[in-house]
XYZ file of C-alpha atoms in Angstrom:
317
model
C -9.838 11.453 -85.579
C -8.899 14.075 -82.679
C -11.230 16.831 -82.312
C -9.692 19.688 -81.801
C -8.144 21.896 -79.075
C -8.335 18.805 -77.689
C -4.698 18.707 -76.969
C -5.186 21.787 -75.480
C -6.874 20.474 -72.231
C -6.408 17.429 -72.221
C -2.546 18.204 -69.763
C -5.633 19.477 -66.776
C -7.656 16.580 -67.353
C -6.370 14.767 -64.235
C -7.179 18.087 -61.904
C -10.602 18.847 -63.283
C -11.467 15.338 -62.585
C -10.367 15.626 -59.083
C -11.282 19.136 -58.034
C -14.694 18.284 -59.741
C -15.838 16.084 -56.618
C -14.206 18.879 -54.101
C -15.985 21.420 -55.236
C -18.923 19.136 -55.174
C -18.472 18.675 -51.703
C -17.306 22.074 -50.781
C -20.947 23.259 -52.100
C -22.593 20.376 -49.677
C -21.073 21.808 -46.885
C -21.604 24.910 -47.003
C -25.222 24.601 -47.612
C -25.638 22.308 -44.935
C -23.840 24.353 -42.651
C -26.680 27.082 -43.545
C -29.562 24.165 -42.839
C -27.667 23.616 -39.312
C -27.304 26.988 -38.549
C -30.646 27.788 -38.895
C -32.394 25.304 -37.591
C -30.202 25.766 -34.503
C -31.412 28.910 -34.128
C -35.015 27.686 -34.764
C -34.917 25.519 -31.914
C -33.935 27.734 -29.773
C -35.539 30.216 -30.113
C -38.891 27.146 -29.727
C -37.324 25.818 -26.571
C -37.254 29.879 -25.611
C -40.860 29.926 -25.663
C -41.980 27.085 -24.142
C -40.000 27.367 -21.180
C -41.857 27.612 -18.339
C -42.605 25.804 -14.661
C -44.243 22.539 -15.555
C -43.154 22.220 -19.639
C -44.009 19.045 -21.140
C -40.159 17.526 -21.997
C -38.834 17.832 -25.319
C -39.719 14.960 -26.515
C -43.692 15.320 -26.171
C -44.010 17.016 -29.315
C -48.118 16.274 -29.466
C -48.344 18.721 -26.405
C -45.652 20.768 -26.611
C -46.975 21.947 -29.958
C -50.448 22.438 -29.122
C -48.451 24.400 -25.958
C -46.426 26.519 -28.522
C -50.189 27.514 -30.956
C -51.802 27.860 -27.455
C -49.072 30.573 -26.650
C -49.020 31.838 -30.197
C -52.252 32.371 -30.468
C -52.127 34.448 -27.112
C -49.807 36.824 -28.005
C -51.057 37.784 -31.012
C -54.337 38.388 -29.089
C -53.002 40.113 -26.306
C -52.038 43.773 -25.744
C -48.665 45.759 -24.397
C -47.764 45.337 -20.945
C -45.364 45.390 -18.699
C -46.496 42.063 -17.450
C -44.971 39.431 -19.161
C -48.296 37.533 -18.046
C -51.072 40.283 -20.082
C -48.119 41.103 -22.551
C -48.818 40.944 -26.490
C -48.403 41.804 -29.956
C -52.216 42.635 -30.906
C -51.219 46.160 -31.546
C -47.493 45.542 -33.588
C -49.273 43.257 -35.567
C -52.046 45.823 -36.670
C -49.458 48.202 -37.566
C -47.384 45.837 -39.220
C -50.458 44.758 -41.626
C -51.188 48.625 -42.314
C -47.859 49.332 -42.771
C -47.590 46.266 -45.446
C -50.454 47.826 -47.310
C -49.137 50.998 -47.662
C -46.185 50.250 -49.059
C -47.495 47.296 -51.893
C -50.021 50.563 -52.194
C -46.704 52.892 -52.693
C -44.569 51.196 -54.032
C -45.684 48.318 -56.573
C -46.837 50.588 -59.687
C -43.466 53.108 -58.952
C -41.346 49.893 -59.439
C -43.190 48.082 -61.804
C -43.542 51.373 -64.293
C -39.671 52.156 -63.400
C -39.005 48.746 -64.332
C -41.731 48.439 -67.634
C -39.962 52.194 -68.421
C -36.391 50.950 -68.468
C -37.474 47.737 -70.215
C -39.131 48.587 -73.155
C -39.339 52.246 -73.911
C -36.146 53.917 -72.531
C -33.376 53.494 -75.462
C -29.980 52.208 -74.890
C -27.308 54.365 -73.639
C -25.893 56.600 -71.326
C -28.498 57.691 -69.000
C -30.136 54.199 -69.322
C -26.655 52.654 -67.395
C -26.758 55.694 -65.246
C -30.162 54.717 -64.386
C -29.111 51.167 -63.965
C -26.214 51.590 -61.945
C -28.059 53.534 -59.464
C -30.687 51.755 -58.982
C -28.337 48.047 -58.582
C -26.393 50.834 -56.181
C -29.650 51.289 -54.560
C -30.555 48.123 -53.711
C -27.313 47.052 -51.478
C -27.866 50.296 -49.808
C -27.780 49.593 -45.469
C -31.598 50.030 -44.189
C -30.581 52.338 -41.855
C -29.053 54.792 -43.870
C -32.940 54.788 -45.684
C -34.370 55.573 -41.893
C -32.555 58.597 -41.883
C -33.349 59.716 -45.407
C -37.079 59.192 -44.047
C -36.627 61.003 -40.844
C -35.556 63.792 -42.152
C -37.503 64.207 -45.598
C -40.581 62.562 -44.409
C -40.995 62.712 -41.018
C -39.038 66.796 -40.708
C -39.807 67.550 -44.305
C -35.894 69.475 -43.674
C -37.572 71.570 -41.309
C -40.904 72.598 -43.382
C -43.670 72.319 -40.328
C -46.619 72.647 -43.280
C -45.062 69.435 -45.006
C -43.792 67.842 -42.294
C -46.052 64.348 -41.321
C -45.100 63.572 -38.049
C -44.629 60.155 -36.690
C -47.125 58.741 -38.774
C -47.993 55.499 -40.743
C -47.200 57.377 -43.949
C -44.080 58.309 -42.784
C -43.083 55.068 -42.129
C -44.736 53.481 -45.179
C -43.141 55.633 -47.471
C -39.580 55.186 -45.507
C -40.168 51.293 -45.876
C -41.462 51.549 -49.101
C -38.232 53.465 -50.631
C -36.335 50.726 -48.996
C -37.933 48.154 -51.217
C -38.049 50.308 -54.372
C -34.927 48.822 -56.074
C -35.841 45.450 -54.951
C -38.801 45.725 -56.879
C -37.458 47.433 -59.732
C -34.956 45.210 -60.013
C -37.338 41.549 -60.008
C -39.898 42.973 -62.347
C -37.036 43.768 -64.875
C -35.937 40.290 -64.310
C -39.368 38.750 -65.037
C -39.555 41.514 -67.918
C -36.026 39.697 -69.891
C -37.523 36.497 -69.842
C -40.339 37.491 -71.883
C -39.145 36.034 -75.461
C -38.791 39.050 -77.486
C -40.959 36.992 -80.425
C -43.891 38.295 -78.400
C -43.045 41.380 -79.056
C -42.244 41.611 -82.783
C -45.553 39.647 -83.287
C -47.965 41.906 -81.368
C -46.099 44.902 -82.857
C -46.461 42.697 -86.589
C -50.091 42.398 -86.046
C -50.087 46.249 -85.431
C -50.607 46.539 -81.994
C -49.598 49.784 -80.338
C -46.641 49.802 -77.691
C -48.540 50.164 -75.140
C -51.080 46.890 -76.078
C -48.009 45.485 -76.822
C -46.781 45.853 -73.075
C -50.303 46.148 -71.503
C -51.857 42.842 -73.538
C -48.675 40.496 -73.836
C -45.565 41.287 -71.875
C -47.323 42.411 -68.795
C -49.507 39.190 -68.266
C -46.374 36.862 -69.752
C -44.223 38.141 -66.795
C -46.469 38.429 -64.338
C -45.962 35.729 -62.441
C -41.441 36.762 -61.892
C -43.187 40.356 -61.325
C -45.528 39.354 -58.098
C -42.608 36.756 -57.056
C -40.485 39.839 -56.662
C -42.392 42.081 -55.673
C -43.718 39.203 -52.379
C -40.166 38.761 -50.941
C -39.864 42.785 -52.026
C -42.726 43.278 -48.880
C -41.632 40.069 -46.684
C -38.349 42.557 -46.550
C -40.224 45.784 -45.627
C -41.964 43.676 -42.660
C -38.754 43.086 -41.034
C -37.005 45.695 -40.852
C -36.638 47.164 -37.530
C -34.252 50.095 -38.103
C -35.200 52.124 -40.273
C -38.653 52.533 -38.455
C -36.867 53.110 -35.037
C -35.996 56.334 -36.738
C -38.843 57.202 -38.095
C -40.437 57.007 -34.964
C -42.304 53.325 -34.644
C -43.628 53.867 -30.881
C -41.704 51.904 -28.168
C -45.127 51.183 -26.491
C -48.616 51.932 -27.892
C -52.596 50.568 -26.728
C -54.287 52.345 -29.240
C -54.692 50.411 -33.143
C -53.963 52.688 -35.637
C -57.185 53.280 -37.562
C -55.277 55.669 -40.546
C -52.158 56.339 -41.933
C -52.109 59.283 -39.986
C -52.443 57.718 -36.665
C -48.819 57.189 -34.569
C -47.997 53.518 -34.767
C -46.011 50.319 -33.841
C -45.474 47.092 -35.779
C -44.081 43.489 -34.359
C -39.770 44.023 -34.974
C -39.933 46.701 -32.187
C -41.872 45.025 -30.086
C -40.064 42.214 -29.935
C -37.265 44.626 -30.002
C -38.718 46.263 -26.635
C -39.816 43.265 -24.817
C -35.667 41.190 -25.513
C -34.451 44.230 -23.716
C -36.546 44.298 -20.340
C -34.502 42.644 -17.876
C -36.832 40.317 -16.840
C -36.673 36.710 -17.430
C -40.716 35.630 -17.793
C -40.229 38.332 -21.104
C -37.497 36.015 -23.037
C -41.038 33.637 -23.556
C -42.859 36.650 -24.733
C -39.805 37.368 -26.515
C -39.061 34.347 -28.339
C -43.127 34.062 -29.195
C -42.823 37.186 -31.058
C -39.942 35.825 -33.217
C -42.301 32.811 -34.290
C -44.797 35.549 -34.903
C -42.513 36.828 -37.558
C -41.495 33.920 -39.023
C -44.717 32.357 -39.230
C -45.540 35.530 -41.176
C -42.297 35.828 -43.215
C -42.393 32.127 -43.916
C -46.186 32.027 -45.144
C -45.064 35.504 -47.806
C -42.241 33.057 -49.146
C -44.207 30.139 -49.874
C -47.071 32.282 -51.061
C -44.475 33.778 -54.024
C -42.951 30.410 -54.320
C -46.113 28.335 -54.770
C -46.936 31.486 -57.548
C -43.626 30.826 -59.185
C -44.189 27.432 -59.706
C -47.877 27.930 -60.450
C -47.761 30.319 -63.163
C -44.332 30.127 -63.526
C -44.856 26.911 -65.763
C -44.982 26.520 -69.881
C -48.985 26.480 -70.746
C -49.875 27.967 -67.783
C -52.376 31.047 -67.295
């Protein structure tokens, strides 16, 4: 007995058998290309960090690893300097940590709250579609545009000096909060959509209010996805340079920030400034700063993966 419609696909069966493996090989080559390019770039950065007089050959893995660790530790503990032997990223790392904490305080509650409203409270209709479309569009806006907005809105307050924040940590953190807000909203919405509707219906059927249903059942179930998206959004913020240059991150600063109203610099800006220095010795300093930034980013991304794998499985609380 023939399957209904089988004759419709029979003429294309040979083509599908031929194109299927070709498509698989093309996808594998695309993945391999990305891995090879990233490996070459990372290897070039590590080689630049280890480039110094009397350096060990590349195959001396043990001594090179020890030298690389000592280099990164020294760069992380030294202040800015025009002398490459004394230069470091202490102020930039401190500013990045300050910025990361403030962005988390500003962006996470607003982003999660907006996503909960759109998914759990906002009725379907034209207004919701307009808001959703604008959020998706804002997620693709270049970061330099947010820098221009932050310069006009937070640093200068459209010319109103009484409200202007100046070139402070607070202005920079609010600018980056706007940058990552669409990412957090979209990630939180996707996490909320993975919660089964039966869980919502069961809570409401037992007499819970809508807020109690969201607070006690929906948010805990979606928390792994929310945390993963939030950490990935924050990792984007810590690696941004262009918007912070627009809102006045200092290129050279010798003191660490102690409050949100202090001047500051961040790690990507310091890397940018050292990379412009014509002295060849600063290539090692720049490469070391890039590796420090990569360690921070990979640590945050690894944390997101661990949270997703540990708490995102069925039956894990």
